Tab-separated table of C-alpha atoms in Angstrom:
chain	number	residue	atom	x	y	z
N	1	MET	CA	29.485	-38.685	26.037
N	2	ASP	CA	31.548	-39.284	29.037
N	3	THR	CA	32.687	-37.868	32.344
N	4	PHE	CA	35.996	-36.155	32.538
N	5	ALA	CA	39.004	-38.259	33.108
N	6	SER	CA	40.977	-37.152	36.085
N	7	GLY	CA	44.531	-36.164	35.531
N	8	HIS	CA	45.004	-38.342	32.432
N	9	SER	CA	47.689	-40.515	34.196
N	10	ARG	CA	50.169	-42.546	32.366
N	11	SER	CA	49.958	-45.655	34.501
N	12	VAL	CA	50.207	-48.707	32.334
N	13	ARG	CA	53.683	-50.469	32.347
N	14	ARG	CA	55.080	-51.427	29.081
N	15	GLY	CA	57.220	-54.306	30.189
N	16	GLY	CA	57.733	-56.800	27.338
N	17	ALA	CA	57.058	-54.362	24.519
N	18	ALA	CA	60.288	-55.094	22.703
N	19	LEU	CA	59.604	-58.775	22.773
N	20	VAL	CA	56.221	-58.140	21.392
N	21	ALA	CA	57.671	-55.952	18.773
N	22	LEU	CA	60.039	-58.817	17.625
N	23	LEU	CA	57.269	-61.348	17.593
N	24	LEU	CA	55.061	-58.980	15.369
N	25	ALA	CA	58.077	-57.730	13.227
N	26	GLY	CA	56.719	-59.497	10.219
N	27	LEU	CA	53.217	-58.276	10.861
N	28	VAL	CA	54.332	-54.659	11.205
N	29	ALA	CA	56.909	-54.497	8.429
N	30	ALA	CA	54.974	-55.950	5.478
N	31	PRO	CA	52.484	-53.148	4.977
N	32	VAL	CA	55.123	-50.393	5.566
N	33	ALA	CA	57.576	-51.951	3.092
N	34	GLN	CA	54.730	-52.053	0.330
N	35	ALA	CA	54.166	-48.324	1.011
N	36	GLY	CA	57.762	-47.523	-0.038
N	37	THR	CA	57.716	-49.299	-3.283
N	38	HIS	CA	55.920	-48.822	-6.741
N	39	HIS	CA	53.490	-51.597	-6.065
N	40	VAL	CA	49.797	-50.607	-6.208
N	41	VAL	CA	48.174	-51.009	-2.745
N	42	ARG	CA	44.379	-51.468	-2.882
N	43	ALA	CA	42.579	-48.838	-0.774
N	44	ASP	CA	40.122	-51.327	0.662
N	45	ARG	CA	38.225	-50.392	3.800
N	46	GLY	CA	39.647	-52.294	6.828
N	47	ASP	CA	43.058	-52.858	5.240
N	48	LEU	CA	45.572	-53.261	7.999
N	49	LEU	CA	48.457	-50.774	7.553
N	50	LYS	CA	50.515	-50.947	10.667
N	51	VAL	CA	50.633	-52.543	14.083
N	52	THR	CA	52.409	-50.869	16.894
N	53	PRO	CA	52.623	-52.734	20.348
N	54	VAL	CA	51.625	-50.460	23.140
N	55	ALA	CA	51.300	-52.554	26.262
N	56	ASP	CA	52.195	-55.910	27.659
N	57	LEU	CA	50.532	-56.763	31.054
N	58	SER	CA	50.604	-59.779	33.345
N	59	ARG	CA	47.422	-60.855	34.985
N	60	ALA	CA	48.534	-59.047	38.206
N	61	GLU	CA	49.274	-55.919	36.349
N	62	VAL	CA	45.759	-55.953	34.784
N	63	VAL	CA	44.276	-56.347	38.147
N	64	ALA	CA	46.190	-53.477	39.537
N	65	PHE	CA	45.232	-51.356	36.568
N	66	LEU	CA	41.543	-52.074	36.777
N	67	ALA	CA	41.596	-51.601	40.632
N	68	LYS	CA	43.118	-48.189	40.195
N	69	GLY	CA	40.238	-47.337	37.847
N	70	LYS	CA	37.743	-48.660	40.351
N	71	VAL	CA	36.706	-51.448	38.128
N	72	GLY	CA	35.809	-54.850	39.627
N	73	THR	CA	38.501	-57.565	38.837
N	74	GLY	CA	36.487	-60.748	39.485
N	75	THR	CA	36.416	-61.683	35.737
N	76	VAL	CA	40.247	-61.316	35.178
N	77	ARG	CA	41.752	-64.541	34.205
N	78	TYR	CA	44.750	-63.581	31.901
N	79	GLY	CA	47.359	-60.950	31.153
N	80	VAL	CA	46.972	-58.999	27.945
N	81	THR	CA	48.867	-57.675	25.020
N	82	ALA	CA	47.729	-54.488	23.368
N	83	TYR	CA	48.397	-52.940	19.945
N	84	ARG	CA	47.603	-49.802	18.069
N	85	LEU	CA	46.263	-50.649	14.715
N	86	THR	CA	46.450	-48.316	11.770
N	87	TYR	CA	43.889	-49.117	8.983
N	88	ARG	CA	42.038	-47.745	6.045
N	89	THR	CA	38.564	-46.325	6.444
N	90	VAL	CA	36.349	-43.616	4.949
N	91	GLY	CA	35.805	-40.095	6.134
N	92	THR	CA	32.430	-38.337	6.682
N	93	ASP	CA	32.446	-37.496	2.941
N	94	GLY	CA	33.117	-41.160	1.918
N	95	ALA	CA	36.614	-40.305	0.739
N	96	PRO	CA	39.375	-42.679	1.748
N	97	THR	CA	41.344	-41.903	4.981
N	98	THR	CA	42.953	-43.764	7.875
N	99	ALA	CA	42.117	-44.294	11.582
N	100	THR	CA	43.604	-46.076	14.471
N	101	GLY	CA	42.311	-48.171	17.304
N	102	LEU	CA	43.321	-50.423	20.204
N	103	PHE	CA	43.408	-54.130	19.724
N	104	VAL	CA	43.908	-56.322	22.729
N	105	LEU	CA	44.546	-60.103	22.950
N	106	PRO	CA	44.431	-62.249	25.981
N	107	LYS	CA	47.568	-64.336	26.873
N	108	THR	CA	45.852	-67.578	26.283
N	109	SER	CA	47.012	-70.567	24.263
N	110	SER	CA	47.485	-69.601	20.542
N	111	SER	CA	45.345	-72.661	19.636
N	112	LEU	CA	42.330	-71.124	21.480
N	113	ALA	CA	39.826	-69.484	19.019
N	114	LEU	CA	38.588	-66.066	20.365
N	115	GLY	CA	35.271	-64.276	20.270
N	116	LEU	CA	35.719	-60.561	19.614
N	117	VAL	CA	34.379	-57.759	21.650
N	118	SER	CA	33.808	-54.299	19.981
N	119	ASP	CA	34.161	-51.784	22.713
N	120	THR	CA	33.403	-48.250	21.657
N	121	HIS	CA	34.499	-45.421	23.807
N	122	GLY	CA	32.770	-42.369	25.239
N	123	THR	CA	33.299	-38.592	24.611
N	124	MET	CA	37.101	-37.585	24.271
N	125	VAL	CA	38.054	-34.126	23.204
N	126	HIS	CA	41.864	-34.427	23.037
N	127	ARG	CA	43.131	-36.931	20.381
N	128	ASP	CA	45.514	-38.321	22.740
N	129	TYR	CA	42.792	-39.464	25.149
N	130	ALA	CA	41.847	-42.250	22.586
N	131	PRO	CA	42.332	-45.929	23.634
N	132	SER	CA	45.243	-46.609	21.323
N	133	VAL	CA	47.203	-43.703	22.758
N	134	GLY	CA	46.015	-42.749	26.328
N	135	GLU	CA	46.938	-45.163	29.046
N	136	ASP	CA	43.975	-44.586	31.372
N	137	PHE	CA	40.208	-44.637	31.347
N	138	GLY	CA	39.759	-45.455	27.676
N	139	ARG	CA	41.615	-48.869	28.268
N	140	LEU	CA	39.787	-49.998	31.452
N	141	SER	CA	36.979	-51.820	29.583
N	142	PRO	CA	39.188	-53.159	26.749
N	143	TYR	CA	41.597	-54.702	29.100
N	144	LEU	CA	38.849	-56.081	31.268
N	145	HIS	CA	37.219	-57.938	28.349
N	146	ALA	CA	40.518	-59.264	27.021
N	147	ALA	CA	41.524	-60.389	30.461
N	148	ALA	CA	38.270	-62.403	30.548
N	149	GLY	CA	39.381	-64.333	27.522
N	150	LYS	CA	38.233	-62.384	24.354
N	151	ALA	CA	39.908	-60.389	21.769
N	152	VAL	CA	38.926	-56.647	21.848
N	153	ALA	CA	38.651	-54.124	19.045
N	154	ALA	CA	38.335	-50.487	20.489
N	155	PRO	CA	38.310	-47.868	17.584
N	156	ASP	CA	39.524	-44.493	18.271
N	157	TYR	CA	37.043	-43.047	15.734
N	158	LEU	CA	37.954	-40.496	13.041
N	159	GLY	CA	40.125	-37.691	14.131
N	160	LEU	CA	41.266	-39.201	17.355
N	161	GLY	CA	44.327	-41.169	18.260
N	162	LYS	CA	46.801	-41.108	15.376
N	163	GLY	CA	44.184	-40.468	12.649
N	164	PRO	CA	44.123	-37.299	10.546
N	165	GLY	CA	41.704	-34.386	10.778
N	166	VAL	CA	39.405	-33.410	13.593
N	167	HIS	CA	36.856	-35.668	15.389
N	168	PRO	CA	33.248	-35.510	14.008
N	169	TYR	CA	31.773	-35.826	17.382
N	170	MET	CA	28.466	-37.456	17.696
N	171	ASP	CA	28.322	-38.256	14.020
N	172	THR	CA	26.973	-41.843	14.356
N	173	ARG	CA	27.439	-42.796	10.646
N	174	SER	CA	31.265	-42.220	10.534
N	175	ALA	CA	31.582	-43.744	14.091
N	176	VAL	CA	30.055	-46.845	12.680
N	177	THR	CA	32.174	-47.111	9.555
N	178	ALA	CA	35.345	-46.576	11.563
N	179	SER	CA	34.150	-49.301	13.952
N	180	GLN	CA	33.255	-51.721	11.124
N	181	ASP	CA	36.687	-51.209	9.550
N	182	MET	CA	38.392	-51.607	12.827
N	183	LEU	CA	36.784	-54.996	13.089
N	184	ARG	CA	38.178	-55.991	9.760
N	185	ALA	CA	41.624	-54.777	10.610
N	186	SER	CA	41.397	-56.773	13.904
N	187	ARG	CA	40.699	-60.001	12.101
N	188	ALA	CA	43.759	-59.528	9.954
N	189	ALA	CA	45.970	-58.538	12.930
N	190	ALA	CA	44.855	-61.562	14.822
N	191	GLY	CA	45.523	-63.807	11.876
N	192	ARG	CA	49.075	-62.494	11.285
N	193	ALA	CA	49.712	-62.835	15.053
N	194	GLY	CA	48.929	-66.453	14.848
N	195	ARG	CA	45.528	-66.106	16.579
N	196	VAL	CA	42.073	-67.187	15.330
N	197	LEU	CA	38.866	-65.321	15.686
N	198	THR	CA	35.563	-67.410	15.783
N	199	GLY	CA	33.596	-64.777	13.987
N	200	ASP	CA	31.464	-64.230	17.087
N	201	LEU	CA	31.036	-60.614	17.972
N	202	TYR	CA	29.955	-59.017	21.285
N	203	LEU	CA	29.119	-55.421	21.342
N	204	THR	CA	29.474	-52.917	24.131
N	205	GLY	CA	30.353	-49.211	24.518
N	206	PHE	CA	30.077	-46.376	26.939
N	207	SER	CA	28.208	-43.039	26.532
N	208	GLN	CA	28.850	-41.847	23.029
N	209	GLY	CA	30.091	-45.436	22.483
N	210	GLY	CA	26.835	-46.897	23.721
N	211	GLN	CA	25.012	-45.129	20.959
N	212	VAL	CA	27.665	-46.325	18.465
N	213	ALA	CA	27.347	-49.978	19.733
N	214	MET	CA	23.570	-49.966	19.093
N	215	ALA	CA	24.044	-48.638	15.577
N	216	LEU	CA	26.967	-51.018	14.843
N	217	ALA	CA	24.884	-54.029	16.009
N	218	ARG	CA	22.692	-53.351	12.950
N	219	GLU	CA	25.632	-53.458	10.639
N	220	PRO	CA	28.282	-55.855	11.889
N	221	GLY	CA	29.555	-56.952	8.540
N	222	ALA	CA	30.957	-60.428	8.298
N	223	PHE	CA	30.714	-61.082	12.038
N	224	ARG	CA	27.985	-62.829	13.983
N	225	VAL	CA	26.596	-60.582	16.687
N	226	ARG	CA	25.939	-62.758	19.870
N	227	ALA	CA	25.005	-60.092	22.467
N	228	VAL	CA	24.742	-56.215	22.836
N	229	ALA	CA	25.301	-54.512	26.042
N	230	PRO	CA	25.768	-50.661	25.715
N	231	VAL	CA	26.257	-48.477	28.891
N	232	SER	CA	24.676	-45.039	29.412
N	233	GLY	CA	24.383	-44.168	25.794
N	234	PRO	CA	22.646	-40.979	24.492
N	235	TYR	CA	20.351	-42.906	22.251
N	236	GLU	CA	17.424	-40.329	22.342
N	237	LEU	CA	19.021	-36.938	21.510
N	238	SER	CA	15.718	-35.173	20.433
N	239	ARG	CA	13.437	-36.763	22.815
N	240	GLU	CA	15.683	-37.033	26.065
N	241	GLU	CA	19.203	-35.646	25.976
N	242	ILE	CA	18.446	-32.076	24.444
N	243	PRO	CA	15.355	-31.547	26.665
N	244	ALA	CA	17.390	-32.661	29.751
N	245	LEU	CA	19.978	-29.896	28.964
N	246	PHE	CA	17.299	-27.340	29.818
N	247	ASP	CA	15.249	-28.945	32.654
N	248	GLY	CA	18.054	-29.654	35.039
N	249	ARG	CA	18.569	-33.367	34.472
N	250	VAL	CA	22.011	-32.787	32.969
N	251	ASN	CA	24.404	-30.979	35.258
N	252	ASP	CA	25.656	-27.507	34.196
N	253	THR	CA	29.293	-28.426	33.641
N	254	SER	CA	28.574	-31.450	31.459
N	255	GLY	CA	25.814	-29.676	29.657
N	256	VAL	CA	28.074	-26.710	28.619
N	257	PHE	CA	30.881	-29.171	27.405
N	258	TYR	CA	28.620	-31.509	25.406
N	259	THR	CA	26.596	-28.624	23.888
N	260	ALA	CA	29.637	-26.692	22.744
N	261	TYR	CA	31.525	-29.886	21.432
N	262	PHE	CA	28.304	-31.106	19.564
N	263	LEU	CA	27.532	-27.790	17.942
N	264	VAL	CA	31.093	-27.086	16.811
N	265	ALA	CA	31.465	-30.573	15.482
N	266	GLN	CA	28.065	-30.872	13.767
N	267	ASN	CA	28.372	-27.390	12.128
N	268	ARG	CA	31.318	-28.916	10.058
N	269	LEU	CA	28.795	-31.430	8.712
N	270	HIS	CA	25.391	-29.619	8.798
N	271	PRO	CA	24.580	-25.858	8.363
N	272	LEU	CA	23.846	-24.944	12.062
N	273	TYR	CA	25.228	-21.377	11.833
N	274	LYS	CA	27.328	-19.307	9.521
N	275	ASN	CA	29.030	-17.254	12.195
N	276	PRO	CA	29.715	-18.604	15.804
N	277	ALA	CA	27.974	-15.409	17.193
N	278	GLU	CA	24.753	-16.763	15.807
N	279	ALA	CA	24.974	-19.526	18.346
N	280	PHE	CA	27.271	-18.523	21.114
N	281	ARG	CA	27.300	-15.483	23.337
N	282	ALA	CA	30.282	-13.014	23.539
N	283	PRO	CA	33.058	-13.557	24.396
N	284	TYR	CA	32.740	-17.322	23.855
N	285	ALA	CA	31.775	-17.034	20.152
N	286	ASP	CA	35.365	-15.833	19.514
N	287	ARG	CA	37.117	-18.830	21.080
N	288	VAL	CA	34.809	-21.841	21.105
N	289	GLU	CA	35.592	-23.405	17.816
N	290	ARG	CA	39.372	-23.459	18.280
N	291	LEU	CA	38.840	-25.267	21.593
N	292	PHE	CA	37.693	-28.389	19.739
N	293	ASP	CA	40.700	-28.837	17.533
N	294	GLY	CA	41.755	-32.234	19.110
N	295	ARG	CA	44.653	-30.466	20.845
N	296	HIS	CA	42.911	-29.021	23.954
N	297	GLY	CA	41.967	-31.085	27.033
N	298	GLU	CA	38.876	-31.016	28.952
N	299	GLU	CA	40.437	-28.825	31.619
N	300	ASP	CA	41.367	-26.277	28.865
N	301	VAL	CA	37.805	-26.208	27.426
N	302	LEU	CA	36.002	-25.886	30.679
N	303	GLY	CA	38.382	-23.252	31.865
N	304	VAL	CA	37.206	-20.996	29.050
N	305	LEU	CA	33.511	-21.785	28.758
N	306	PRO	CA	30.847	-20.341	31.116
N	307	GLY	CA	29.121	-22.207	33.840
N	308	SER	CA	25.765	-23.060	32.127
N	309	VAL	CA	24.176	-23.587	28.764
N	310	LYS	CA	22.113	-20.529	29.200
N	311	GLU	CA	25.291	-18.461	29.611
N	312	LEU	CA	26.859	-20.155	26.523
N	313	LEU	CA	24.051	-19.956	23.937
N	314	THR	CA	22.322	-16.917	22.472
N	315	PRO	CA	18.693	-16.578	23.258
N	316	GLY	CA	17.791	-17.345	19.741
N	317	PHE	CA	19.835	-20.340	19.454
N	318	SER	CA	18.690	-21.635	22.860
N	319	GLU	CA	15.188	-21.590	21.464
N	320	ARG	CA	16.333	-23.410	18.366
N	321	MET	CA	17.802	-26.123	20.625
N	322	ARG	CA	14.347	-26.610	22.223
N	323	HIS	CA	12.501	-26.536	18.815
N	324	PRO	CA	15.070	-27.645	16.177
N	325	THR	CA	14.682	-26.656	12.448
N	326	GLY	CA	16.974	-26.557	9.474
N	327	GLY	CA	20.438	-27.920	9.891
N	328	LEU	CA	20.111	-28.562	13.664
N	329	LYS	CA	17.074	-30.689	13.116
N	330	GLU	CA	18.846	-32.501	10.387
N	331	ALA	CA	21.899	-33.125	12.565
N	332	LEU	CA	19.677	-34.545	15.521
N	333	GLU	CA	17.716	-36.691	13.207
N	334	ALA	CA	20.902	-38.141	11.661
N	335	ASN	CA	21.840	-39.383	15.169
N	336	ASP	CA	18.596	-40.498	16.463
N	337	GLY	CA	16.807	-43.795	15.864
N	338	VAL	CA	19.710	-46.126	16.719
N	339	CYS	CA	17.250	-48.343	18.692
N	340	ASP	CA	14.453	-48.186	16.205
N	341	TRP	CA	15.022	-51.690	14.803
N	342	LYS	CA	14.575	-55.348	15.569
N	343	PRO	CA	17.949	-57.101	16.893
N	344	ARG	CA	17.838	-60.950	16.687
N	345	VAL	CA	20.155	-61.323	19.672
N	346	PRO	CA	19.960	-60.521	23.459
N	347	VAL	CA	20.134	-56.789	24.302
N	348	ARG	CA	20.733	-55.365	27.853
N	349	LEU	CA	20.836	-51.602	28.300
N	350	TYR	CA	22.953	-50.550	31.307
N	351	ALA	CA	22.286	-47.122	32.775
N	352	ALA	CA	22.081	-45.381	36.138
N	353	ARG	CA	19.356	-43.406	37.700
N	354	GLY	CA	22.003	-41.200	39.333
N	355	ASP	CA	23.542	-40.172	36.099
N	356	THR	CA	23.481	-36.445	35.339
N	357	ASP	CA	25.336	-36.594	32.129
N	358	VAL	CA	23.257	-38.995	30.119
N	359	PRO	CA	19.942	-39.510	32.035
N	360	ILE	CA	18.466	-42.966	32.315
N	361	GLY	CA	15.472	-41.779	30.222
N	362	ASN	CA	17.766	-42.392	27.228
N	363	ALA	CA	17.896	-46.169	27.943
N	364	ARG	CA	14.240	-46.258	28.848
N	365	GLY	CA	13.486	-44.591	25.562
N	366	CYS	CA	15.753	-47.037	23.683
N	367	ALA	CA	14.054	-49.952	25.446
N	368	ALA	CA	10.587	-48.687	24.341
N	369	ASP	CA	11.773	-48.295	20.720
N	370	LEU	CA	12.975	-51.955	20.802
N	371	ALA	CA	9.764	-53.092	22.471
N	372	SER	CA	7.852	-51.525	19.614
N	373	HIS	CA	9.615	-54.096	17.371
N	374	GLY	CA	8.858	-56.983	19.703
N	375	VAL	CA	12.295	-57.025	21.501
N	376	ARG	CA	12.563	-57.059	25.250
N	377	ALA	CA	15.657	-55.236	26.324
N	378	PRO	CA	15.836	-54.823	30.125
N	379	VAL	CA	17.257	-51.609	31.567
N	380	MET	CA	19.983	-52.618	34.021
N	381	ASP	CA	19.847	-49.706	36.524
N	382	GLN	CA	23.197	-49.313	38.260
N	383	GLY	CA	21.791	-47.078	40.895
N	384	ARG	CA	22.398	-43.552	42.180
N	385	VAL	CA	25.990	-43.367	40.781
N	386	SER	CA	27.583	-40.959	38.372
N	387	HIS	CA	28.015	-41.359	34.612
N	388	ARG	CA	31.587	-42.606	34.872
N	389	GLU	CA	30.756	-44.860	37.853
N	390	SER	CA	28.034	-46.423	35.752
N	391	ALA	CA	30.624	-47.636	33.398
N	392	GLY	CA	32.795	-49.159	36.267
N	393	LYS	CA	29.871	-50.935	37.758
N	394	ALA	CA	28.478	-52.353	34.476
N	395	ALA	CA	31.620	-53.478	32.821
N	396	PRO	CA	32.400	-56.576	35.026
N	397	LYS	CA	28.736	-57.583	34.789
N	398	ILE	CA	28.915	-57.329	31.076
N	399	ALA	CA	31.997	-59.460	30.946
N	400	ARG	CA	30.348	-62.159	32.936
N	401	TRP	CA	27.264	-61.980	30.610
N	402	PHE	CA	29.389	-62.281	27.510
N	403	ALA	CA	31.232	-65.132	28.995
N	404	ARG	CA	27.932	-67.112	29.292
């Protein structure tokens, strides 16, 4: 979940992209050349298919980009180069597919081995908002962590960026598999670019991505998790986020947006309704599903939907949201429990008591789940700030913590 990016500006300069393309020519060309021959290519998860340079920023340009996004720049030490990786993964049904993601390297000595940050993004409705494509909010945290001296893997998830299909919003399982495979692809991309990764993994993510980070920490693959620092994640859908939609803790605009997106996306995976009119009032039932096809922006969606969840949902489905059964209960249970385990590494849960998108009760509930397993995970309250502002305040603190 995420607040709505303003204007979706295209502000990152691409100076030096041609040079980067030449340096990576061998890295890009090899997989593509194979695809055009009769050689059999193994469809292994995480196989790197393509590398596309997307940005090349000096230290000063990183500072300017972060400052424009209202993110602190005290940890910025280096310029960065960024690439879109296309890689093999699996869909929600387990069948082979592809996905894309943003891979960022700091401009340090090539002999310096790098830790890797997995940075999972928040709610995005238009596929071009994804980090590997959109040059705005989705790149703030990846650039920050890379400029502090680590490599960064920021998956777009399924159905966003340049990946096929539609995004299975808030499907934790597929977000984790796409993130795992992005890590594998990033290792390959680093090696072919002449860089070495240490194998150490630092996990962060904002909003929807905070939930993904907690789940990914449990299944990091071949990497060694060193620290986990999610920001404002909806870890407790059943116990916190859904009740907050109806008791005023989630603001009306965000509540309508998240509810519609969640129900449409989850109905593709679980039997929530057979006809949109079962869940959505007229006239919204006739238009809501086509709004979430990956080609509509937040302004498009909000311009069509009503002003509150009460106006959006039928009375019967509103009651089902409060007391889930059947497919809805199944969908919620599939995405709950990401904090119900025992991490073996330090965890800090960043949140904000002023957040009216993902109330701080989510972080407190996560901390309580972790405490039941003997893990103390402090809730780092960022104060009476908005959802998006919580990310801007937390990110530099996380970069400093990861550096230690």
